[in-house]
PDB file of C-alpha atoms in Angstrom:
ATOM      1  CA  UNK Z   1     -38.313 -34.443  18.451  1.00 55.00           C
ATOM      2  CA  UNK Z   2     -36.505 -31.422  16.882  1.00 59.00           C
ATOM      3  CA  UNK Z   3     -38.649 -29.320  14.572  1.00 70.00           C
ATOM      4  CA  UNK Z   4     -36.592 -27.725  11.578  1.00 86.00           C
ATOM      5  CA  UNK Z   5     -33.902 -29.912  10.006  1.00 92.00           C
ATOM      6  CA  UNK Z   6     -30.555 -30.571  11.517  1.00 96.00           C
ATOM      7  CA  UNK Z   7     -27.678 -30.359  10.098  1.00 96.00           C
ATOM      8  CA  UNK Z   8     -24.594 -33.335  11.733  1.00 97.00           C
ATOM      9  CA  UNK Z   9     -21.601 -31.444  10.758  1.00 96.00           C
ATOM     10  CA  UNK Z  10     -17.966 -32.935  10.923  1.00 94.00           C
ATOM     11  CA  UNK Z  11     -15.296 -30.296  11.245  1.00 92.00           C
ATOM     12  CA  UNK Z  12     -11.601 -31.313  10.192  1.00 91.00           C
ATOM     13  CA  UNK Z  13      -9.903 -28.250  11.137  1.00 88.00           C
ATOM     14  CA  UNK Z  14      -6.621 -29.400   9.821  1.00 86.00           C
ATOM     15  CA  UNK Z  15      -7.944 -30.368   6.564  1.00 89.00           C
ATOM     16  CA  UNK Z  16      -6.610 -33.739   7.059  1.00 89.00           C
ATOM     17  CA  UNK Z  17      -8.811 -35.171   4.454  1.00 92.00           C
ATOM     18  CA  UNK Z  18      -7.653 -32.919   1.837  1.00 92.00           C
ATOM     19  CA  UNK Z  19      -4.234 -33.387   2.617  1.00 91.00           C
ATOM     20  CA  UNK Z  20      -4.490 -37.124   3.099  1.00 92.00           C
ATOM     21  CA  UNK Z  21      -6.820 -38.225   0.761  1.00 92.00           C
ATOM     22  CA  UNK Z  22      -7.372 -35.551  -1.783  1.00 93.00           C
ATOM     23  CA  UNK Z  23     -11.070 -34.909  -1.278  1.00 93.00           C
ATOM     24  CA  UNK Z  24     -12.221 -31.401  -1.374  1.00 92.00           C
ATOM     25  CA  UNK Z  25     -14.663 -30.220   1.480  1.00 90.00           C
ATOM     26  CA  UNK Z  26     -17.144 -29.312   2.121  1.00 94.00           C
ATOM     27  CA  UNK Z  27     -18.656 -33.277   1.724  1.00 96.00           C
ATOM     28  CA  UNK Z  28     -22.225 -33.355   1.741  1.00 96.00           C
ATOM     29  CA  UNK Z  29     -24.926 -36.291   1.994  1.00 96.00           C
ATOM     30  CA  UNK Z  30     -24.436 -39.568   3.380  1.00 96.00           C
ATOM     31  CA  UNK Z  31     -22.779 -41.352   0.903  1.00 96.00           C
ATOM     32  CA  UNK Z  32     -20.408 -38.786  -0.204  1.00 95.00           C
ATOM     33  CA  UNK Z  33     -19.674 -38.785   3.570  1.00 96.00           C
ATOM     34  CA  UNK Z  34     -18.921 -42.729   3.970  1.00 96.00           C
ATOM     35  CA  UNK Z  35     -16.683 -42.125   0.726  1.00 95.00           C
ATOM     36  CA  UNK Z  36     -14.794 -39.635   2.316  1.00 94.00           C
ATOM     37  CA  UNK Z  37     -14.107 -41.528   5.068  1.00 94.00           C
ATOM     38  CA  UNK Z  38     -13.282 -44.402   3.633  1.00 95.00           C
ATOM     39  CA  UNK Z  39     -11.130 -42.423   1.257  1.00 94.00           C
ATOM     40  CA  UNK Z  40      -8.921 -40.886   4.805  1.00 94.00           C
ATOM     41  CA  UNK Z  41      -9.050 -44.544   6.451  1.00 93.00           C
ATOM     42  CA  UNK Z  42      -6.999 -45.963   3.532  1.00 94.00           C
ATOM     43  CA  UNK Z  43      -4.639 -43.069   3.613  1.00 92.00           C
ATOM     44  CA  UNK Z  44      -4.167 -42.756   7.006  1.00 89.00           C
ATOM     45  CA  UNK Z  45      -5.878 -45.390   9.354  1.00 87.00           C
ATOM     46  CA  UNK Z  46      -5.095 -44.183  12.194  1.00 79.00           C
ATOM     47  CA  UNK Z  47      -6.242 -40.480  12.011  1.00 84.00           C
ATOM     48  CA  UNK Z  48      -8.735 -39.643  14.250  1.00 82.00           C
ATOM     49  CA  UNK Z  49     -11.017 -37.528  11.486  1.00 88.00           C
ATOM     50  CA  UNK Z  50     -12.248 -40.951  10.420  1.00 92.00           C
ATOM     51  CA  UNK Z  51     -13.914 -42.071  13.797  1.00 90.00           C
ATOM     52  CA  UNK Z  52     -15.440 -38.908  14.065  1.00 91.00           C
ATOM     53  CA  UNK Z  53     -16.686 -38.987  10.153  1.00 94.00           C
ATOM     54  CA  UNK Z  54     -18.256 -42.308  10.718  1.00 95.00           C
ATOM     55  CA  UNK Z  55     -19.718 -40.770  14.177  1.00 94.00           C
ATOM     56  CA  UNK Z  56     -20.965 -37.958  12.585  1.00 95.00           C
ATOM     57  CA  UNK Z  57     -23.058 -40.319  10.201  1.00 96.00           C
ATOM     58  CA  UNK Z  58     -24.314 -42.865  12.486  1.00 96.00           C
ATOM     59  CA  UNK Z  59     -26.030 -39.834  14.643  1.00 96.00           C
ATOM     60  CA  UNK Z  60     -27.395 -38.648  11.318  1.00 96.00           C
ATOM     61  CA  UNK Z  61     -29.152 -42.335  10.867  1.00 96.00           C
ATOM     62  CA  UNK Z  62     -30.268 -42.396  14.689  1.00 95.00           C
ATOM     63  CA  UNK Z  63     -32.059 -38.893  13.676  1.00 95.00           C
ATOM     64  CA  UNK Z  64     -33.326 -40.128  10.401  1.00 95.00           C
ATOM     65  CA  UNK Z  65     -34.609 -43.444  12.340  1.00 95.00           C
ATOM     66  CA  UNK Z  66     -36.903 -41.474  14.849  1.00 94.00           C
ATOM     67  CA  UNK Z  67     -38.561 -39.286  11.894  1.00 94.00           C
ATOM     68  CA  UNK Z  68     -36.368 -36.346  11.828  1.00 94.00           C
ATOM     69  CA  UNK Z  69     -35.323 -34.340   9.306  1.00 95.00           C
ATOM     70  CA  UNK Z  70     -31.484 -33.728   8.995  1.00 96.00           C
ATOM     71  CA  UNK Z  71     -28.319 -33.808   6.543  1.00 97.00           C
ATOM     72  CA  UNK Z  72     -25.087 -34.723   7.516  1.00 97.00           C
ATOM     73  CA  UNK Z  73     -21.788 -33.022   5.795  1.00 97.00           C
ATOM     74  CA  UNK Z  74     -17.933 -32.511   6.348  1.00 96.00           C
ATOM     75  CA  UNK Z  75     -16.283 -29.436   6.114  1.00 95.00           C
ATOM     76  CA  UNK Z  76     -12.608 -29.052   6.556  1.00 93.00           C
ATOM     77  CA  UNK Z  77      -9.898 -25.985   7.080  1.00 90.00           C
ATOM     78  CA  UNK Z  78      -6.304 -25.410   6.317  1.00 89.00           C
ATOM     79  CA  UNK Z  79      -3.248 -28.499   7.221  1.00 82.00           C
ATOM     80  CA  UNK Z  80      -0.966 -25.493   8.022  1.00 80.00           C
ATOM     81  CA  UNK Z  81      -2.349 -22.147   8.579  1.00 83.00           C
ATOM     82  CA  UNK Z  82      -5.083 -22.131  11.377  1.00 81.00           C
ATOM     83  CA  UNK Z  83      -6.379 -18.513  10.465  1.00 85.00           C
ATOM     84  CA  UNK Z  84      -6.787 -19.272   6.712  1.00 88.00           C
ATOM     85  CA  UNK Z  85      -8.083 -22.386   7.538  1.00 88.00           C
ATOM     86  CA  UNK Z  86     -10.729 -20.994  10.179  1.00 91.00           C
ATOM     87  CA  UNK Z  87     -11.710 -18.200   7.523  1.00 92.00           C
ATOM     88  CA  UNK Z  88     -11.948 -21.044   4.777  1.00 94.00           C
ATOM     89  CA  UNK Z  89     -14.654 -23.006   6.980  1.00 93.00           C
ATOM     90  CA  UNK Z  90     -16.892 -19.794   8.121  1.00 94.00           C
ATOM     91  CA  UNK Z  91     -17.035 -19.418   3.955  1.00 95.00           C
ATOM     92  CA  UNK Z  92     -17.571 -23.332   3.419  1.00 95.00           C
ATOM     93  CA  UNK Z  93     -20.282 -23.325   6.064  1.00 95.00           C
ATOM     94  CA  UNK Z  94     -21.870 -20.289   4.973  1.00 95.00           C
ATOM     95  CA  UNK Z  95     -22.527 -22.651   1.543  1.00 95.00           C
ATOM     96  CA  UNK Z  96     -23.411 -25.736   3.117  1.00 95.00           C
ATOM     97  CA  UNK Z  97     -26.102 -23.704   5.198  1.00 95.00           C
ATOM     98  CA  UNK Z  98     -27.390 -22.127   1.848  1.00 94.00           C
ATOM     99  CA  UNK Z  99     -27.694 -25.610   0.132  1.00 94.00           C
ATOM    100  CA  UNK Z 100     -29.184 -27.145   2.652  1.00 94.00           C
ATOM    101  CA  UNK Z 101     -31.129 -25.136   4.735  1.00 94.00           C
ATOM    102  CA  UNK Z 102     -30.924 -26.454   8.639  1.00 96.00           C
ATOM    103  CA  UNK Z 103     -32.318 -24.460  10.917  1.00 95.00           C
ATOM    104  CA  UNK Z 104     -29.993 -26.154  14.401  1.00 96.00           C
ATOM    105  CA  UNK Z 105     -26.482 -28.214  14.398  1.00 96.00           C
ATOM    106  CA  UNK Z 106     -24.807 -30.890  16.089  1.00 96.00           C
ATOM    107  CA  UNK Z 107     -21.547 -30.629  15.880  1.00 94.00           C
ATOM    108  CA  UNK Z 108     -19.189 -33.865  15.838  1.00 92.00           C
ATOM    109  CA  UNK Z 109     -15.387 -33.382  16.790  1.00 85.00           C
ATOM    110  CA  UNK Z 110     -12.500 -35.481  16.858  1.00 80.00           C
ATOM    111  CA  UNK Z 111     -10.646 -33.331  19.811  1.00 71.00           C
ATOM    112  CA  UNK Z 112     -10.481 -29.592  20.954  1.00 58.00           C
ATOM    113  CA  UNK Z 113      -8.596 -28.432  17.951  1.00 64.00           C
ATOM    114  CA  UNK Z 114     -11.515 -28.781  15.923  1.00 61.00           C
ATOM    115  CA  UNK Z 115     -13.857 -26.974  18.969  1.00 66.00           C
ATOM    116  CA  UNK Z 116     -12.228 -23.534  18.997  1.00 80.00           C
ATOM    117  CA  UNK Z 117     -14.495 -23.333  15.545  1.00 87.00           C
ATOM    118  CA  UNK Z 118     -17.512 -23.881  18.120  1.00 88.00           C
ATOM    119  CA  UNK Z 119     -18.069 -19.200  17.645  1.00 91.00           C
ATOM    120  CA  UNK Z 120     -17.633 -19.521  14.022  1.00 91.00           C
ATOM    121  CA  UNK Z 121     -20.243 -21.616  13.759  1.00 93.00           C
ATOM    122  CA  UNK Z 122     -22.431 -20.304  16.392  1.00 93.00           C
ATOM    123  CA  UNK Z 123     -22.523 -16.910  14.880  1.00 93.00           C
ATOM    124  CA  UNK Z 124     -23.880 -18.804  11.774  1.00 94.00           C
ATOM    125  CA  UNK Z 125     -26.296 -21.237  12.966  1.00 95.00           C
ATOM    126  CA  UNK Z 126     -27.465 -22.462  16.355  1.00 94.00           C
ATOM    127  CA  UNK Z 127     -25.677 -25.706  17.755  1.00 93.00           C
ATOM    128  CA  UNK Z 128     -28.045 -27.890  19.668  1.00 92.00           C
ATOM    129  CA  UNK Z 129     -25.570 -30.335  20.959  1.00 91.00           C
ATOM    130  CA  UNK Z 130     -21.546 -31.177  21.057  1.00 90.00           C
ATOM    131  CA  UNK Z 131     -19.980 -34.632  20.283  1.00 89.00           C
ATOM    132  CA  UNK Z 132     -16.956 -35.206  21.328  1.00 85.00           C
ATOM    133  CA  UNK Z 133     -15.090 -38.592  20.007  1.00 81.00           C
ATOM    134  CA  UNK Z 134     -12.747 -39.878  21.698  1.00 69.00           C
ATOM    135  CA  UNK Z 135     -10.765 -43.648  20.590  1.00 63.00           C
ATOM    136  CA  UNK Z 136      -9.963 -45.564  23.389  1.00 56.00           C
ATOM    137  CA  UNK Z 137      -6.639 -46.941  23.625  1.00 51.00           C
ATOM    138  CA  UNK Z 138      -3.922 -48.833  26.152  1.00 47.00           C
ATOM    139  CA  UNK Z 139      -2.464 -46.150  28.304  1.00 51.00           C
ATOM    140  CA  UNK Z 140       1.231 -47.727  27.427  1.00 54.00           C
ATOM    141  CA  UNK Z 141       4.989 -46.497  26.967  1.00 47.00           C
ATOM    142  CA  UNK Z 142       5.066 -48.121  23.014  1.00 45.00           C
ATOM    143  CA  UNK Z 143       1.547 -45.958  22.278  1.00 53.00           C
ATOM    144  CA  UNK Z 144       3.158 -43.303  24.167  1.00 60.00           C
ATOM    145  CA  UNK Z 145       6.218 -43.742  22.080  1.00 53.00           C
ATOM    146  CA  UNK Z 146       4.286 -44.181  18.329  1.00 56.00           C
ATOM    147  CA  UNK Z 147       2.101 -40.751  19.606  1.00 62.00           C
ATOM    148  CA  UNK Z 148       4.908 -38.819  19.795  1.00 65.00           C
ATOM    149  CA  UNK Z 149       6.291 -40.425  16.640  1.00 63.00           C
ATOM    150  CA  UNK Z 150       3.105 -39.977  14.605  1.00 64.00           C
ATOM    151  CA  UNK Z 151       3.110 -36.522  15.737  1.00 63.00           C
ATOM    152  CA  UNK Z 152       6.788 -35.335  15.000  1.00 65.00           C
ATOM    153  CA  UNK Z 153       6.114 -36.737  11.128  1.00 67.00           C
ATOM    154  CA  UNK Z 154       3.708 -34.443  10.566  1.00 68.00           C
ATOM    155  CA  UNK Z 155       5.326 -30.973   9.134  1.00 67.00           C
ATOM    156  CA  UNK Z 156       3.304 -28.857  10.415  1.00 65.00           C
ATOM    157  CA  UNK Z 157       4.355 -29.956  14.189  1.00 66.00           C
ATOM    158  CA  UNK Z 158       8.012 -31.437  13.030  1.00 67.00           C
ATOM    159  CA  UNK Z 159       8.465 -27.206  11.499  1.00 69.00           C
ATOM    160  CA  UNK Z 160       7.524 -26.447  15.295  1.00 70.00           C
ATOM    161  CA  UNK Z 161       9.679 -28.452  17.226  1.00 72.00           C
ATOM    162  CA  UNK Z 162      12.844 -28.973  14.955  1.00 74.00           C
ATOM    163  CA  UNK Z 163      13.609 -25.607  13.184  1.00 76.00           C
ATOM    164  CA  UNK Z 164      13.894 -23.659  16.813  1.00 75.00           C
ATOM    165  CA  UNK Z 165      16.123 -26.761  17.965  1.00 77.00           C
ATOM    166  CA  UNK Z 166      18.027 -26.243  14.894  1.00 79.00           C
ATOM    167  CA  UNK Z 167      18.591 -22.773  14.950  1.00 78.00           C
ATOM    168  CA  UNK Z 168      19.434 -22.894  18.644  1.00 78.00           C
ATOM    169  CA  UNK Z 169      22.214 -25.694  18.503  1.00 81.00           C
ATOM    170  CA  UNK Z 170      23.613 -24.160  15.045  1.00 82.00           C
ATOM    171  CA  UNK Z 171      24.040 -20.644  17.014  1.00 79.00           C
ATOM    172  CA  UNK Z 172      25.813 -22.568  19.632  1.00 79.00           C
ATOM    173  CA  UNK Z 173      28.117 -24.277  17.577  1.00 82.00           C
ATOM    174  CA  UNK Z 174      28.869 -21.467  15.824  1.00 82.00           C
ATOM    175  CA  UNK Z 175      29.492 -19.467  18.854  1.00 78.00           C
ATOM    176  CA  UNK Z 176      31.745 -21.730  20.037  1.00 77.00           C
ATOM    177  CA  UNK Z 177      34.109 -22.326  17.491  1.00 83.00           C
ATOM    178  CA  UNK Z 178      34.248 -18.639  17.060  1.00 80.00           C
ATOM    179  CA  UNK Z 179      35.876 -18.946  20.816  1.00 79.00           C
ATOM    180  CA  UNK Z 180      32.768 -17.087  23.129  1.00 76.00           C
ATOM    181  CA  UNK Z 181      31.502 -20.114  24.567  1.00 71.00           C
ATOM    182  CA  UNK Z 182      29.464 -18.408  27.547  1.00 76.00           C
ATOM    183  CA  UNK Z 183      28.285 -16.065  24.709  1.00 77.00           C
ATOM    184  CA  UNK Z 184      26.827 -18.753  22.954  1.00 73.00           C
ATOM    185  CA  UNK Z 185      24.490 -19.890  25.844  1.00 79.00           C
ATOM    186  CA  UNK Z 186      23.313 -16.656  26.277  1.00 81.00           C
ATOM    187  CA  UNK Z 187      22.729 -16.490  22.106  1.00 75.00           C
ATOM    188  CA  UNK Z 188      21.231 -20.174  22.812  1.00 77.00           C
ATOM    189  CA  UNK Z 189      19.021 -19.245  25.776  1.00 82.00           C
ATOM    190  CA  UNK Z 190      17.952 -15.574  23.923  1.00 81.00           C
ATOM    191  CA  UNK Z 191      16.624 -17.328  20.735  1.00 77.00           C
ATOM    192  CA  UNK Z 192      14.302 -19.907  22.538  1.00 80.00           C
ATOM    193  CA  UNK Z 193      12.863 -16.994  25.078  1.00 81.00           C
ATOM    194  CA  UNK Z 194      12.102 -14.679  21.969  1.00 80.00           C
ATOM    195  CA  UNK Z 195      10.684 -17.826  20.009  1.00 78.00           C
ATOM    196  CA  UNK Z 196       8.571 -19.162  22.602  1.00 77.00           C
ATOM    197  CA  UNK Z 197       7.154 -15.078  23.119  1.00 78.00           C
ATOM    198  CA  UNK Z 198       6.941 -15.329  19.635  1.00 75.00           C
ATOM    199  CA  UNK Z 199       4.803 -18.679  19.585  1.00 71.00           C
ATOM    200  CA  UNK Z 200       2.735 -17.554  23.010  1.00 74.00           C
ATOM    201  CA  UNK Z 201       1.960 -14.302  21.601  1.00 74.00           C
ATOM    202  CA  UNK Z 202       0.462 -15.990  19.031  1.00 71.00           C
ATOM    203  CA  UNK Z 203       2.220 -13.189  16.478  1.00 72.00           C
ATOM    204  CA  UNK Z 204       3.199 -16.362  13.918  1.00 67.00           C
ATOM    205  CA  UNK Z 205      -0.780 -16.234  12.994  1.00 70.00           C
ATOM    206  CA  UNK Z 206      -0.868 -12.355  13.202  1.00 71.00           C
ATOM    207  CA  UNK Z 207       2.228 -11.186  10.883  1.00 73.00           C
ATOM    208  CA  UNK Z 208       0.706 -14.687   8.544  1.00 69.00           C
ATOM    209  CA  UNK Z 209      -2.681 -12.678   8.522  1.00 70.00           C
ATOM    210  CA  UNK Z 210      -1.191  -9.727   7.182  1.00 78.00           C
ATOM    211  CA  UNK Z 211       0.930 -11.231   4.751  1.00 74.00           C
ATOM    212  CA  UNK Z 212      -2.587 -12.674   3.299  1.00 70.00           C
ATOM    213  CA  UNK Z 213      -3.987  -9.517   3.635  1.00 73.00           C
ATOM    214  CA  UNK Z 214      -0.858  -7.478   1.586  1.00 77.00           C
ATOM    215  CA  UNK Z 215      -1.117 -10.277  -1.222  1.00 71.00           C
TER     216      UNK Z 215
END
């Protein structure tokens, strides 16, 4: 048995809760938990935050079952800036750990999105053990097919994928009405290489950093 109190924390790095269902993190207790994730569940069924919610509660009841102490609570980032959001749950966690005073953490995640938080919360509290939930489903073309689907309506992937494919086939056409047809696959071929530096580089979250910074 684990002396101190644990704390069963849920992190939705995406802040699909807030941007689903309207519910402001952090969530704290038991019941404000099951609300929370019954709240996502009717917005979005299928999201993947609510199977790790309702994970994140049942090992909370296994722990209260064999006489420990612990709290379970939610705590949830940004839907489209990772760097905000990451800053927004070191600040959220730094509360919950002042209100409710664990002294170890088990930390409940939907997919490895949510684990590059695993330092920010290790520099705040030590984590005794990483859950990892995973839904089983058939290995198909149509779930193949409605993945990619679900994915591409979400803005903050669609922005990803369909602006640079824009951009690239509006430079094209342009080129080529203007008469430089071999100038507009170099143009073409030019803009993706500089975007993809752009996006491997990682200098999207850097220049959005310092704009938050300046204002």
């Amino acid at each position: 048995m684990t002396e101190g109190r644990t704390l069963v924390l849920s992190v939705d790095r995406d802040d699909d809760i807030g941007w689903k269902a309207k519910i402001e993190s952090p969530v704290i207790g038991r019941e404000e938990c099951l609300k929370a994730a019954d709240g996502l569940a009717l917005a979005d069924p299928e999201d993947s935050d609510v199977n790790a919610i309702f994970s994140a509660v049942k090992i909370y009841d296994e722990l209260i079952a064999k006489g420990e102490e612990a709290v379970v609570a939610v705590i949830a980032g940004n839907h489209l800036h990772m760097i905000e959001g990451d800053r927004k749950i070191a600040a959220t966690l730094d509360d919950v750990i002042k209100d409710t005073k664990p002294t170890n953490c088990i930390l409940v995640s939907d997919g490895a999105e949510d684990e590059y938080v695993i330092p920010i919360i290790q520099s705040r509290i030590p984590v005794a053990s990483i859950r990892r939930v995973i839904v089983s489903q058939m290995p198909n073309l149509e779930g193949t097919y409605y993945i990619l689907k679900k994915l591409l309506d979400d803005p903050k992937v669609s922005r990803v994928v369909f602006v640079p494919l824009g951009l690239a086939m509006l430079l094209y056409a342009s080129a080529f009405i203007l008469g430089y047809p071999g100038t507009a696959t170099i143009i073409v071929i030019g803009v993706i290489g500089m975007y993809l530096l752009y996006k491997g580089f990682g200098l999207d979250e850097f220049i959005h950093g310092i704009i938050n910074a300046l204002r």
